[in-house]
Every structure is written in structure tokens, then in C-alpha cells.
Amino acid sequence: MTVNVRKAAWLLGLVPLGWLAVKAGLWGLGANPIEFIIRFLGDWALRFLLLCLCVTPLLRWLPRLAPARRTLGLLCFCFAASHILLYLGLERFFDLEELWKDIVKRRYITVGMLVFLMLVPLAVTSTNRWVKRLGFPGWKKLHRLVWLIGFLACLHFAMMVKFYAYAEPLFYAGFLLVLLGMRFRAKDRIMPGH
Ligand code: HEM
């Protein structure tokens, strides 16, 4: 039986949402469910970004995983977009002026916005057609932004933690550093077109 890796990766995106629904039904989402869901989506955006970056080093042993890379990147984008949309809709009632005030005043929102603005071109250019259009070297250069996005997303997370609870964002940043180190050692074996 052959497994469609891309479909399997999309299904993986449903796992956190399924878990969220089960948790909401069985145990509830705490005193502030809106904040819980916004944070949950932000967490998973970052986790899918890290999972996406795990694919390249694994290709050496599991080359069939290649199509999962794009899907995991798009899942990161979808979760990040929902994270922002819920924040904008449920906490700022789609008042763009309020959002702008937040971006200017609250540093972690400024960083979050920057991260999202950098994610957009990566999501748009994730297709084979864009790889051709930009040429592989140009496309690869643009997609190196993913590392900056990863570290800035960790910073966005670290800037809002309370009571010095830095363990989780630091863990993600450390994980990113290990992946980056592996990439340097492997001397850029990334392949386009999956
Ligand atoms: C305009 C862009 C963004 C806005 C306005 C925004 C807003 C927020 C807000 C309001 C929180 C919760 C803070 C709190 O409850 O005190 C949060 C948490 C978080 N956001 Fe964002 N965010 C943005 C972009 C992003 C992006 C692009 C990512 C990831 C790729 C991301 C990842 C996270 C993470 C990991 C958390 C922490 C969740 C936790 O506490 O467990 N955010 N963001």
C-alpha cells in the first residue's frame, strides 16, 4: 500500500484541531477560551514550521517524505493566519486602527506582524510554478527567510511570557539552532519541486 505523503501531512494538520475540539468538549478551554485558542494556533504555527524544517535532514533516509515539506510549511501559514485572524476578530473586533495601535505599541505584536509578513511570500511562492519563475537559486535564497521567521517567531513567543517562563520558546529556538547547524554541515542539499 502506498501512502500519499502530502495527504498524510494535511491530515496531520487536523490532529491539533481534533485535539482542541475534544479538549473543548470534555474539559473546557479554561477561564479565557479565546486566549487559549489564539495561543494554541500560534503554538502550532511554530511547531509546523519546525516540523517543516525537519524534513530536509530526514530526506537522506526517507526521500519519500519530500512532498510533506511544502504541506507542513503551508500548515504553518494556515495556523499563523488563523491565529492572527482570531486575534483580530475576537480581541480587536476587526478594528484595523486598534491593530495598528497594537503593532506600534506592543513590541511582541510588531515582531508577530513582521513574522507574518515574511511568511506570506514564502506561502505564495511555494508552488513548482514559482520555483521555475524565480529560478531555483533565487527561490532558494528567498526561502532561506524561513530561518529568520523561525527565530523571530520564538522571539515573539519569548516577549510575551510571564513569570520568566522562557523554557518553551528557548527550547524551540535551540531546536532551530540544531537544525540550522545540521543544514550548514550538509552543505545545502535542499531540492526544489516537491
Ligand atoms: C500580526 C501578527 C500576530 C499577532 C497580532 C499575534 C498575536 C499574538 C497574541 C495576542 C498572542 C497571545 C498573547 C497573550 O495571550 O498574552 C500570541 C501568542 C503567540 N503567537 Fe502570535 N501573533 C502574530 C503572529 C504570529 C506568528 C506569525 C506566529 C508563528 C509563526 C506566532 C506564534 C505565536 C506563539 C508561538 C505564541 C505563544 C503561544 C503560547 O503562549 O503558548 N504569532 N500572538
JSON list of C-alpha atoms and ligand atoms in Angstrom, two decimals:
[
{"chain": "A", "resi": 1, "resn": "MET", "atom": "CA", "xyz": [0.00, 0.00, 0.00]},
{"chain": "A", "resi": 2, "resn": "THR", "atom": "CA", "xyz": [1.42, 3.38, -0.95]},
{"chain": "A", "resi": 3, "resn": "VAL", "atom": "CA", "xyz": [0.81, 6.26, 1.39]},
{"chain": "A", "resi": 4, "resn": "ASN", "atom": "CA", "xyz": [0.20, 9.67, -0.15]},
{"chain": "A", "resi": 5, "resn": "VAL", "atom": "CA", "xyz": [2.69, 11.67, 1.89]},
{"chain": "A", "resi": 6, "resn": "ARG", "atom": "CA", "xyz": [1.18, 15.03, 1.04]},
{"chain": "A", "resi": 7, "resn": "LYS", "atom": "CA", "xyz": [-2.34, 13.94, 2.05]},
{"chain": "A", "resi": 8, "resn": "ALA", "atom": "CA", "xyz": [-0.94, 12.38, 5.23]},
{"chain": "A", "resi": 9, "resn": "ALA", "atom": "CA", "xyz": [0.76, 15.69, 6.08]},
{"chain": "A", "resi": 10, "resn": "TRP", "atom": "CA", "xyz": [-2.51, 17.60, 5.56]},
{"chain": "A", "resi": 11, "resn": "LEU", "atom": "CA", "xyz": [-4.24, 15.09, 7.83]},
{"chain": "A", "resi": 12, "resn": "LEU", "atom": "CA", "xyz": [-1.56, 15.76, 10.44]},
{"chain": "A", "resi": 13, "resn": "GLY", "atom": "CA", "xyz": [-2.79, 19.37, 10.40]},
{"chain": "A", "resi": 14, "resn": "LEU", "atom": "CA", "xyz": [-6.19, 18.14, 11.56]},
{"chain": "A", "resi": 15, "resn": "VAL", "atom": "CA", "xyz": [-4.73, 16.39, 14.63]},
{"chain": "A", "resi": 16, "resn": "PRO", "atom": "CA", "xyz": [-4.26, 19.56, 16.76]},
{"chain": "A", "resi": 17, "resn": "LEU", "atom": "CA", "xyz": [-7.69, 20.82, 15.68]},
{"chain": "A", "resi": 18, "resn": "GLY", "atom": "CA", "xyz": [-9.27, 17.48, 16.63]},
{"chain": "A", "resi": 19, "resn": "TRP", "atom": "CA", "xyz": [-7.49, 17.58, 19.98]},
{"chain": "A", "resi": 20, "resn": "LEU", "atom": "CA", "xyz": [-8.73, 21.15, 20.53]},
{"chain": "A", "resi": 21, "resn": "ALA", "atom": "CA", "xyz": [-12.32, 20.06, 19.82]},
{"chain": "A", "resi": 22, "resn": "VAL", "atom": "CA", "xyz": [-12.02, 17.08, 22.19]},
{"chain": "A", "resi": 23, "resn": "LYS", "atom": "CA", "xyz": [-10.49, 19.23, 24.92]},
{"chain": "A", "resi": 24, "resn": "ALA", "atom": "CA", "xyz": [-13.20, 21.88, 24.48]},
{"chain": "A", "resi": 25, "resn": "GLY", "atom": "CA", "xyz": [-15.92, 19.22, 24.70]},
{"chain": "A", "resi": 26, "resn": "LEU", "atom": "CA", "xyz": [-14.54, 17.20, 27.60]},
{"chain": "A", "resi": 27, "resn": "TRP", "atom": "CA", "xyz": [-12.57, 19.54, 29.82]},
{"chain": "A", "resi": 28, "resn": "GLY", "atom": "CA", "xyz": [-13.22, 23.06, 28.52]},
{"chain": "A", "resi": 29, "resn": "LEU", "atom": "CA", "xyz": [-10.64, 25.61, 27.44]},
{"chain": "A", "resi": 30, "resn": "GLY", "atom": "CA", "xyz": [-10.05, 27.35, 30.77]},
{"chain": "A", "resi": 31, "resn": "ALA", "atom": "CA", "xyz": [-11.14, 30.73, 32.06]},
{"chain": "A", "resi": 32, "resn": "ASN", "atom": "CA", "xyz": [-10.35, 32.52, 28.80]},
{"chain": "A", "resi": 33, "resn": "PRO", "atom": "CA", "xyz": [-11.11, 30.19, 25.87]},
{"chain": "A", "resi": 34, "resn": "ILE", "atom": "CA", "xyz": [-10.43, 32.87, 23.24]},
{"chain": "A", "resi": 35, "resn": "GLU", "atom": "CA", "xyz": [-6.92, 33.48, 24.54]},
{"chain": "A", "resi": 36, "resn": "PHE", "atom": "CA", "xyz": [-6.43, 29.71, 24.80]},
{"chain": "A", "resi": 37, "resn": "ILE", "atom": "CA", "xyz": [-7.35, 29.16, 21.13]},
{"chain": "A", "resi": 38, "resn": "ILE", "atom": "CA", "xyz": [-5.25, 32.12, 19.90]},
{"chain": "A", "resi": 39, "resn": "ARG", "atom": "CA", "xyz": [-2.24, 30.82, 21.80]},
{"chain": "A", "resi": 40, "resn": "PHE", "atom": "CA", "xyz": [-2.90, 27.24, 20.67]},
{"chain": "A", "resi": 41, "resn": "LEU", "atom": "CA", "xyz": [-2.92, 28.28, 16.99]},
{"chain": "A", "resi": 42, "resn": "GLY", "atom": "CA", "xyz": [0.27, 30.34, 17.47]},
{"chain": "A", "resi": 43, "resn": "ASP", "atom": "CA", "xyz": [1.98, 27.36, 19.12]},
{"chain": "A", "resi": 44, "resn": "TRP", "atom": "CA", "xyz": [1.05, 25.06, 16.25]},
{"chain": "A", "resi": 45, "resn": "ALA", "atom": "CA", "xyz": [2.11, 27.57, 13.61]},
{"chain": "A", "resi": 46, "resn": "LEU", "atom": "CA", "xyz": [5.59, 27.49, 15.16]},
{"chain": "A", "resi": 47, "resn": "ARG", "atom": "CA", "xyz": [5.55, 23.70, 15.59]},
{"chain": "A", "resi": 48, "resn": "PHE", "atom": "CA", "xyz": [4.60, 23.12, 11.94]},
{"chain": "A", "resi": 49, "resn": "LEU", "atom": "CA", "xyz": [7.40, 25.46, 10.90]},
{"chain": "A", "resi": 50, "resn": "LEU", "atom": "CA", "xyz": [9.87, 23.37, 12.91]},
{"chain": "A", "resi": 51, "resn": "LEU", "atom": "CA", "xyz": [8.42, 20.11, 11.55]},
{"chain": "A", "resi": 52, "resn": "CYS", "atom": "CA", "xyz": [8.76, 21.50, 8.01]},
{"chain": "A", "resi": 53, "resn": "LEU", "atom": "CA", "xyz": [12.44, 22.23, 8.67]},
{"chain": "A", "resi": 54, "resn": "CYS", "atom": "CA", "xyz": [12.94, 18.68, 10.00]},
{"chain": "A", "resi": 55, "resn": "VAL", "atom": "CA", "xyz": [12.03, 17.19, 6.61]},
{"chain": "A", "resi": 56, "resn": "THR", "atom": "CA", "xyz": [15.21, 18.16, 4.73]},
{"chain": "A", "resi": 57, "resn": "PRO", "atom": "CA", "xyz": [17.67, 16.39, 7.09]},
{"chain": "A", "resi": 58, "resn": "LEU", "atom": "CA", "xyz": [15.38, 13.33, 7.08]},
{"chain": "A", "resi": 59, "resn": "LEU", "atom": "CA", "xyz": [15.37, 13.09, 3.26]},
{"chain": "A", "resi": 60, "resn": "ARG", "atom": "CA", "xyz": [18.68, 11.27, 3.36]},
{"chain": "A", "resi": 61, "resn": "TRP", "atom": "CA", "xyz": [16.97, 8.25, 4.91]},
{"chain": "A", "resi": 62, "resn": "LEU", "atom": "CA", "xyz": [13.36, 8.89, 3.91]},
{"chain": "A", "resi": 63, "resn": "PRO", "atom": "CA", "xyz": [13.40, 10.54, 0.45]},
{"chain": "A", "resi": 64, "resn": "ARG", "atom": "CA", "xyz": [9.66, 9.86, 0.06]},
{"chain": "A", "resi": 65, "resn": "LEU", "atom": "CA", "xyz": [8.97, 12.46, 2.73]},
{"chain": "A", "resi": 66, "resn": "ALA", "atom": "CA", "xyz": [9.88, 15.29, 0.33]},
{"chain": "A", "resi": 67, "resn": "PRO", "atom": "CA", "xyz": [6.29, 16.29, -0.60]},
{"chain": "A", "resi": 68, "resn": "ALA", "atom": "CA", "xyz": [5.50, 16.77, 3.11]},
{"chain": "A", "resi": 69, "resn": "ARG", "atom": "CA", "xyz": [7.83, 19.76, 3.31]},
{"chain": "A", "resi": 70, "resn": "ARG", "atom": "CA", "xyz": [5.62, 22.11, 1.33]},
{"chain": "A", "resi": 71, "resn": "THR", "atom": "CA", "xyz": [2.45, 20.92, 3.08]},
{"chain": "A", "resi": 72, "resn": "LEU", "atom": "CA", "xyz": [3.98, 21.45, 6.54]},
{"chain": "A", "resi": 73, "resn": "GLY", "atom": "CA", "xyz": [5.09, 24.94, 5.51]},
{"chain": "A", "resi": 74, "resn": "LEU", "atom": "CA", "xyz": [1.57, 25.71, 4.29]},
{"chain": "A", "resi": 75, "resn": "LEU", "atom": "CA", "xyz": [0.13, 24.33, 7.53]},
{"chain": "A", "resi": 76, "resn": "CYS", "atom": "CA", "xyz": [2.39, 26.75, 9.42]},
{"chain": "A", "resi": 77, "resn": "PHE", "atom": "CA", "xyz": [0.99, 29.56, 7.28]},
{"chain": "A", "resi": 78, "resn": "CYS", "atom": "CA", "xyz": [-2.65, 28.46, 7.75]},
{"chain": "A", "resi": 79, "resn": "PHE", "atom": "CA", "xyz": [-2.28, 28.20, 11.53]},
{"chain": "A", "resi": 80, "resn": "ALA", "atom": "CA", "xyz": [-0.46, 31.56, 11.70]},
{"chain": "A", "resi": 81, "resn": "ALA", "atom": "CA", "xyz": [-3.17, 33.22, 9.56]},
{"chain": "A", "resi": 82, "resn": "SER", "atom": "CA", "xyz": [-5.94, 31.75, 11.77]},
{"chain": "A", "resi": 83, "resn": "HIS", "atom": "CA", "xyz": [-4.02, 32.84, 14.90]},
{"chain": "A", "resi": 84, "resn": "ILE", "atom": "CA", "xyz": [-3.94, 36.42, 13.62]},
{"chain": "A", "resi": 85, "resn": "LEU", "atom": "CA", "xyz": [-7.48, 36.37, 12.24]},
{"chain": "A", "resi": 86, "resn": "LEU", "atom": "CA", "xyz": [-8.92, 35.19, 15.57]},
{"chain": "A", "resi": 87, "resn": "TYR", "atom": "CA", "xyz": [-6.90, 37.79, 17.42]},
{"chain": "A", "resi": 88, "resn": "LEU", "atom": "CA", "xyz": [-8.06, 40.49, 15.05]},
{"chain": "A", "resi": 89, "resn": "GLY", "atom": "CA", "xyz": [-11.68, 39.30, 15.06]},
{"chain": "A", "resi": 90, "resn": "LEU", "atom": "CA", "xyz": [-12.28, 38.22, 18.64]},
{"chain": "A", "resi": 91, "resn": "GLU", "atom": "CA", "xyz": [-9.96, 40.54, 20.55]},
{"chain": "A", "resi": 92, "resn": "ARG", "atom": "CA", "xyz": [-9.96, 43.61, 18.33]},
{"chain": "A", "resi": 93, "resn": "PHE", "atom": "CA", "xyz": [-13.35, 43.14, 16.57]},
{"chain": "A", "resi": 94, "resn": "PHE", "atom": "CA", "xyz": [-11.74, 43.71, 13.16]},
{"chain": "A", "resi": 95, "resn": "ASP", "atom": "CA", "xyz": [-10.84, 47.27, 14.12]},
{"chain": "A", "resi": 96, "resn": "LEU", "atom": "CA", "xyz": [-7.74, 47.82, 11.98]},
{"chain": "A", "resi": 97, "resn": "GLU", "atom": "CA", "xyz": [-6.95, 51.06, 13.79]},
{"chain": "A", "resi": 98, "resn": "GLU", "atom": "CA", "xyz": [-6.74, 49.11, 17.07]},
{"chain": "A", "resi": 99, "resn": "LEU", "atom": "CA", "xyz": [-4.50, 46.55, 15.36]},
{"chain": "A", "resi": 100, "resn": "TRP", "atom": "CA", "xyz": [-2.24, 49.33, 14.10]},
{"chain": "A", "resi": 101, "resn": "LYS", "atom": "CA", "xyz": [-2.04, 50.79, 17.64]},
{"chain": "A", "resi": 102, "resn": "ASP", "atom": "CA", "xyz": [-1.07, 47.31, 18.90]},
{"chain": "A", "resi": 103, "resn": "ILE", "atom": "CA", "xyz": [1.59, 46.95, 16.22]},
{"chain": "A", "resi": 104, "resn": "VAL", "atom": "CA", "xyz": [3.13, 50.28, 17.16]},
{"chain": "A", "resi": 105, "resn": "LYS", "atom": "CA", "xyz": [2.82, 49.98, 20.95]},
{"chain": "A", "resi": 106, "resn": "ARG", "atom": "CA", "xyz": [3.24, 46.30, 21.78]},
{"chain": "A", "resi": 107, "resn": "ARG", "atom": "CA", "xyz": [6.63, 45.06, 20.69]},
{"chain": "A", "resi": 108, "resn": "TYR", "atom": "CA", "xyz": [5.66, 41.38, 20.56]},
{"chain": "A", "resi": 109, "resn": "ILE", "atom": "CA", "xyz": [2.83, 42.23, 18.14]},
{"chain": "A", "resi": 110, "resn": "THR", "atom": "CA", "xyz": [5.29, 44.22, 15.99]},
{"chain": "A", "resi": 111, "resn": "VAL", "atom": "CA", "xyz": [7.51, 41.13, 15.82]},
{"chain": "A", "resi": 112, "resn": "GLY", "atom": "CA", "xyz": [4.50, 38.84, 15.15]},
{"chain": "A", "resi": 113, "resn": "MET", "atom": "CA", "xyz": [3.41, 41.07, 12.28]},
{"chain": "A", "resi": 114, "resn": "LEU", "atom": "CA", "xyz": [6.93, 41.02, 10.81]},
{"chain": "A", "resi": 115, "resn": "VAL", "atom": "CA", "xyz": [6.95, 37.23, 11.01]},
{"chain": "A", "resi": 116, "resn": "PHE", "atom": "CA", "xyz": [3.62, 37.02, 9.23]},
{"chain": "A", "resi": 117, "resn": "LEU", "atom": "CA", "xyz": [4.65, 39.49, 6.52]},
{"chain": "A", "resi": 118, "resn": "MET", "atom": "CA", "xyz": [7.69, 37.32, 5.79]},
{"chain": "A", "resi": 119, "resn": "LEU", "atom": "CA", "xyz": [5.61, 34.14, 5.76]},
{"chain": "A", "resi": 120, "resn": "VAL", "atom": "CA", "xyz": [3.31, 35.47, 3.02]},
{"chain": "A", "resi": 121, "resn": "PRO", "atom": "CA", "xyz": [5.86, 35.48, 0.14]},
{"chain": "A", "resi": 122, "resn": "LEU", "atom": "CA", "xyz": [7.05, 32.01, 1.15]},
{"chain": "A", "resi": 123, "resn": "ALA", "atom": "CA", "xyz": [3.50, 30.62, 1.07]},
{"chain": "A", "resi": 124, "resn": "VAL", "atom": "CA", "xyz": [2.75, 32.36, -2.26]},
{"chain": "A", "resi": 125, "resn": "THR", "atom": "CA", "xyz": [5.95, 31.08, -3.91]},
{"chain": "A", "resi": 126, "resn": "SER", "atom": "CA", "xyz": [5.64, 27.53, -2.59]},
{"chain": "A", "resi": 127, "resn": "THR", "atom": "CA", "xyz": [4.40, 26.13, -5.92]},
{"chain": "A", "resi": 128, "resn": "ASN", "atom": "CA", "xyz": [6.51, 24.48, -8.65]},
{"chain": "A", "resi": 129, "resn": "ARG", "atom": "CA", "xyz": [5.49, 27.29, -11.00]},
{"chain": "A", "resi": 130, "resn": "TRP", "atom": "CA", "xyz": [7.13, 29.84, -8.70]},
{"chain": "A", "resi": 131, "resn": "VAL", "atom": "CA", "xyz": [10.30, 27.75, -8.42]},
{"chain": "A", "resi": 132, "resn": "LYS", "atom": "CA", "xyz": [10.51, 27.92, -12.23]},
{"chain": "A", "resi": 133, "resn": "ARG", "atom": "CA", "xyz": [9.63, 31.62, -12.34]},
{"chain": "A", "resi": 134, "resn": "LEU", "atom": "CA", "xyz": [12.26, 32.67, -9.80]},
{"chain": "A", "resi": 135, "resn": "GLY", "atom": "CA", "xyz": [14.83, 30.11, -10.89]},
{"chain": "A", "resi": 136, "resn": "PHE", "atom": "CA", "xyz": [15.97, 27.59, -8.29]},
{"chain": "A", "resi": 137, "resn": "PRO", "atom": "CA", "xyz": [18.86, 29.71, -6.90]},
{"chain": "A", "resi": 138, "resn": "GLY", "atom": "CA", "xyz": [16.57, 32.75, -6.47]},
{"chain": "A", "resi": 139, "resn": "TRP", "atom": "CA", "xyz": [13.78, 30.66, -4.98]},
{"chain": "A", "resi": 140, "resn": "LYS", "atom": "CA", "xyz": [16.22, 29.01, -2.57]},
{"chain": "A", "resi": 141, "resn": "LYS", "atom": "CA", "xyz": [17.58, 32.41, -1.50]},
{"chain": "A", "resi": 142, "resn": "LEU", "atom": "CA", "xyz": [14.06, 33.70, -0.80]},
{"chain": "A", "resi": 143, "resn": "HIS", "atom": "CA", "xyz": [13.13, 30.58, 1.15]},
{"chain": "A", "resi": 144, "resn": "ARG", "atom": "CA", "xyz": [16.16, 30.99, 3.42]},
{"chain": "A", "resi": 145, "resn": "LEU", "atom": "CA", "xyz": [13.95, 33.61, 5.10]},
{"chain": "A", "resi": 146, "resn": "VAL", "atom": "CA", "xyz": [12.38, 30.66, 6.88]},
{"chain": "A", "resi": 147, "resn": "TRP", "atom": "CA", "xyz": [15.24, 30.64, 9.40]},
{"chain": "A", "resi": 148, "resn": "LEU", "atom": "CA", "xyz": [14.74, 34.31, 10.29]},
{"chain": "A", "resi": 149, "resn": "ILE", "atom": "CA", "xyz": [10.99, 33.66, 10.51]},
{"chain": "A", "resi": 150, "resn": "GLY", "atom": "CA", "xyz": [11.62, 30.77, 12.90]},
{"chain": "A", "resi": 151, "resn": "PHE", "atom": "CA", "xyz": [13.88, 32.76, 15.23]},
{"chain": "A", "resi": 152, "resn": "LEU", "atom": "CA", "xyz": [11.58, 35.82, 15.17]},
{"chain": "A", "resi": 153, "resn": "ALA", "atom": "CA", "xyz": [8.57, 33.60, 15.95]},
{"chain": "A", "resi": 154, "resn": "CYS", "atom": "CA", "xyz": [10.50, 32.30, 19.00]},
{"chain": "A", "resi": 155, "resn": "LEU", "atom": "CA", "xyz": [11.25, 35.92, 19.95]},
{"chain": "A", "resi": 156, "resn": "HIS", "atom": "CA", "xyz": [7.54, 36.84, 19.55]},
{"chain": "A", "resi": 157, "resn": "PHE", "atom": "CA", "xyz": [6.75, 33.97, 21.93]},
{"chain": "A", "resi": 158, "resn": "ALA", "atom": "CA", "xyz": [9.53, 34.83, 24.42]},
{"chain": "A", "resi": 159, "resn": "MET", "atom": "CA", "xyz": [8.50, 38.52, 24.53]},
{"chain": "A", "resi": 160, "resn": "MET", "atom": "CA", "xyz": [5.06, 37.69, 25.94]},
{"chain": "A", "resi": 161, "resn": "VAL", "atom": "CA", "xyz": [5.85, 35.02, 28.53]},
{"chain": "A", "resi": 162, "resn": "LYS", "atom": "CA", "xyz": [5.02, 35.80, 32.12]},
{"chain": "A", "resi": 163, "resn": "PHE", "atom": "CA", "xyz": [6.95, 34.88, 35.26]},
{"chain": "A", "resi": 164, "resn": "TYR", "atom": "CA", "xyz": [10.16, 34.13, 33.36]},
{"chain": "A", "resi": 165, "resn": "ALA", "atom": "CA", "xyz": [8.62, 31.03, 31.76]},
{"chain": "A", "resi": 166, "resn": "TYR", "atom": "CA", "xyz": [11.15, 31.08, 28.93]},
{"chain": "A", "resi": 167, "resn": "ALA", "atom": "CA", "xyz": [11.64, 27.29, 28.74]},
{"chain": "A", "resi": 168, "resn": "GLU", "atom": "CA", "xyz": [9.31, 26.64, 25.78]},
{"chain": "A", "resi": 169, "resn": "PRO", "atom": "CA", "xyz": [10.42, 29.46, 23.44]},
{"chain": "A", "resi": 170, "resn": "LEU", "atom": "CA", "xyz": [14.05, 28.70, 24.34]},
{"chain": "A", "resi": 171, "resn": "PHE", "atom": "CA", "xyz": [13.53, 25.03, 23.58]},
{"chain": "A", "resi": 172, "resn": "TYR", "atom": "CA", "xyz": [12.11, 25.89, 20.12]},
{"chain": "A", "resi": 173, "resn": "ALA", "atom": "CA", "xyz": [14.97, 28.35, 19.45]},
{"chain": "A", "resi": 174, "resn": "GLY", "atom": "CA", "xyz": [17.52, 25.68, 20.50]},
{"chain": "A", "resi": 175, "resn": "PHE", "atom": "CA", "xyz": [15.82, 23.14, 18.23]},
{"chain": "A", "resi": 176, "resn": "LEU", "atom": "CA", "xyz": [16.04, 25.63, 15.35]},
{"chain": "A", "resi": 177, "resn": "LEU", "atom": "CA", "xyz": [19.74, 26.19, 16.06]},
{"chain": "A", "resi": 178, "resn": "VAL", "atom": "CA", "xyz": [20.40, 22.43, 15.92]},
{"chain": "A", "resi": 179, "resn": "LEU", "atom": "CA", "xyz": [18.53, 22.18, 12.59]},
{"chain": "A", "resi": 180, "resn": "LEU", "atom": "CA", "xyz": [20.46, 25.17, 11.23]},
{"chain": "A", "resi": 181, "resn": "GLY", "atom": "CA", "xyz": [23.75, 23.60, 12.33]},
{"chain": "A", "resi": 182, "resn": "MET", "atom": "CA", "xyz": [22.79, 20.36, 10.56]},
{"chain": "A", "resi": 183, "resn": "ARG", "atom": "CA", "xyz": [21.97, 22.33, 7.41]},
{"chain": "A", "resi": 184, "resn": "PHE", "atom": "CA", "xyz": [25.38, 24.00, 7.41]},
{"chain": "A", "resi": 185, "resn": "ARG", "atom": "CA", "xyz": [27.05, 20.63, 7.79]},
{"chain": "A", "resi": 186, "resn": "ALA", "atom": "CA", "xyz": [25.02, 19.08, 4.98]},
{"chain": "A", "resi": 187, "resn": "LYS", "atom": "CA", "xyz": [26.02, 21.98, 2.67]},
{"chain": "A", "resi": 188, "resn": "ASP", "atom": "CA", "xyz": [22.65, 22.84, 1.23]},
{"chain": "A", "resi": 189, "resn": "ARG", "atom": "CA", "xyz": [21.18, 19.67, -0.18]},
{"chain": "A", "resi": 190, "resn": "ILE", "atom": "CA", "xyz": [17.67, 21.17, -0.48]},
{"chain": "A", "resi": 191, "resn": "MET", "atom": "CA", "xyz": [15.78, 20.06, -3.59]},
{"chain": "A", "resi": 192, "resn": "PRO", "atom": "CA", "xyz": [13.01, 22.04, -5.30]},
{"chain": "A", "resi": 193, "resn": "GLY", "atom": "CA", "xyz": [9.83, 20.89, -6.90]},
{"chain": "A", "resi": 194, "resn": "HIS", "atom": "CA", "xyz": [8.14, 18.68, -4.32]},
{"chain": "B", "resi": 1, "resn": "HEM", "atom": "C1", "xyz": [0.12, 40.16, 13.26]},
{"chain": "B", "resi": 1, "resn": "HEM", "atom": "C2", "xyz": [0.71, 39.06, 13.67]},
{"chain": "B", "resi": 1, "resn": "HEM", "atom": "C3", "xyz": [0.49, 38.42, 15.04]},
{"chain": "B", "resi": 1, "resn": "HEM", "atom": "C4", "xyz": [-0.25, 38.86, 16.10]},
{"chain": "B", "resi": 1, "resn": "HEM", "atom": "C5", "xyz": [-1.14, 40.09, 16.20]},
{"chain": "B", "resi": 1, "resn": "HEM", "atom": "C6", "xyz": [-0.09, 37.88, 17.15]},
{"chain": "B", "resi": 1, "resn": "HEM", "atom": "C7", "xyz": [-0.70, 37.95, 18.39]},
{"chain": "B", "resi": 1, "resn": "HEM", "atom": "C8", "xyz": [-0.50, 37.08, 19.41]},
{"chain": "B", "resi": 1, "resn": "HEM", "atom": "C9", "xyz": [-1.16, 37.14, 20.69]},
{"chain": "B", "resi": 1, "resn": "HEM", "atom": "C10", "xyz": [-2.18, 38.21, 21.10]},
{"chain": "B", "resi": 1, "resn": "HEM", "atom": "C11", "xyz": [-0.70, 36.12, 21.43]},
{"chain": "B", "resi": 1, "resn": "HEM", "atom": "C12", "xyz": [-1.15, 35.75, 22.85]},
{"chain": "B", "resi": 1, "resn": "HEM", "atom": "C13", "xyz": [-0.57, 36.68, 23.85]},
{"chain": "B", "resi": 1, "resn": "HEM", "atom": "C14", "xyz": [-1.29, 36.58, 25.16]},
{"chain": "B", "resi": 1, "resn": "HEM", "atom": "O1", "xyz": [-2.27, 35.90, 25.26]},
{"chain": "B", "resi": 1, "resn": "HEM", "atom": "O2", "xyz": [-0.83, 37.23, 26.11]},
{"chain": "B", "resi": 1, "resn": "HEM", "atom": "C15", "xyz": [0.28, 35.40, 20.63]},
{"chain": "B", "resi": 1, "resn": "HEM", "atom": "C16", "xyz": [0.98, 34.29, 21.04]},
{"chain": "B", "resi": 1, "resn": "HEM", "atom": "C17", "xyz": [1.80, 33.53, 20.22]},
{"chain": "B", "resi": 1, "resn": "HEM", "atom": "N1", "xyz": [2.00, 33.71, 18.88]},
{"chain": "B", "resi": 1, "resn": "HEM", "atom": "FE1", "xyz": [1.38, 35.30, 17.81]},
{"chain": "B", "resi": 1, "resn": "HEM", "atom": "N2", "xyz": [0.74, 36.88, 16.71]},
{"chain": "B", "resi": 1, "resn": "HEM", "atom": "C18", "xyz": [1.11, 37.16, 15.42]},
{"chain": "B", "resi": 1, "resn": "HEM", "atom": "C19", "xyz": [1.91, 36.39, 14.60]},
{"chain": "B", "resi": 1, "resn": "HEM", "atom": "C20", "xyz": [2.41, 35.16, 14.92]},
{"chain": "B", "resi": 1, "resn": "HEM", "atom": "C21", "xyz": [3.09, 34.29, 14.01]},
{"chain": "B", "resi": 1, "resn": "HEM", "atom": "C22", "xyz": [3.29, 34.57, 12.52]},
{"chain": "B", "resi": 1, "resn": "HEM", "atom": "C23", "xyz": [3.45, 33.17, 14.72]},
{"chain": "B", "resi": 1, "resn": "HEM", "atom": "C24", "xyz": [4.18, 31.92, 14.30]},
{"chain": "B", "resi": 1, "resn": "HEM", "atom": "C25", "xyz": [4.64, 31.63, 13.13]},
{"chain": "B", "resi": 1, "resn": "HEM", "atom": "C26", "xyz": [3.02, 33.36, 16.09]},
{"chain": "B", "resi": 1, "resn": "HEM", "atom": "C27", "xyz": [3.23, 32.50, 17.13]},
{"chain": "B", "resi": 1, "resn": "HEM", "atom": "C28", "xyz": [2.83, 32.71, 18.43]},
{"chain": "B", "resi": 1, "resn": "HEM", "atom": "C29", "xyz": [3.18, 31.85, 19.54]},
{"chain": "B", "resi": 1, "resn": "HEM", "atom": "C30", "xyz": [4.08, 30.61, 19.48]},
{"chain": "B", "resi": 1, "resn": "HEM", "atom": "C31", "xyz": [2.55, 32.38, 20.67]},
{"chain": "B", "resi": 1, "resn": "HEM", "atom": "C32", "xyz": [2.66, 31.88, 22.11]},
{"chain": "B", "resi": 1, "resn": "HEM", "atom": "C33", "xyz": [1.62, 30.87, 22.41]},
{"chain": "B", "resi": 1, "resn": "HEM", "atom": "C34", "xyz": [1.72, 30.41, 23.84]},
{"chain": "B", "resi": 1, "resn": "HEM", "atom": "O3", "xyz": [1.73, 31.25, 24.75]},
{"chain": "B", "resi": 1, "resn": "HEM", "atom": "O4", "xyz": [1.79, 29.19, 24.05]},
{"chain": "B", "resi": 1, "resn": "HEM", "atom": "N3", "xyz": [2.37, 34.58, 16.15]},
{"chain": "B", "resi": 1, "resn": "HEM", "atom": "N4", "xyz": [0.37, 36.00, 19.39]}
]
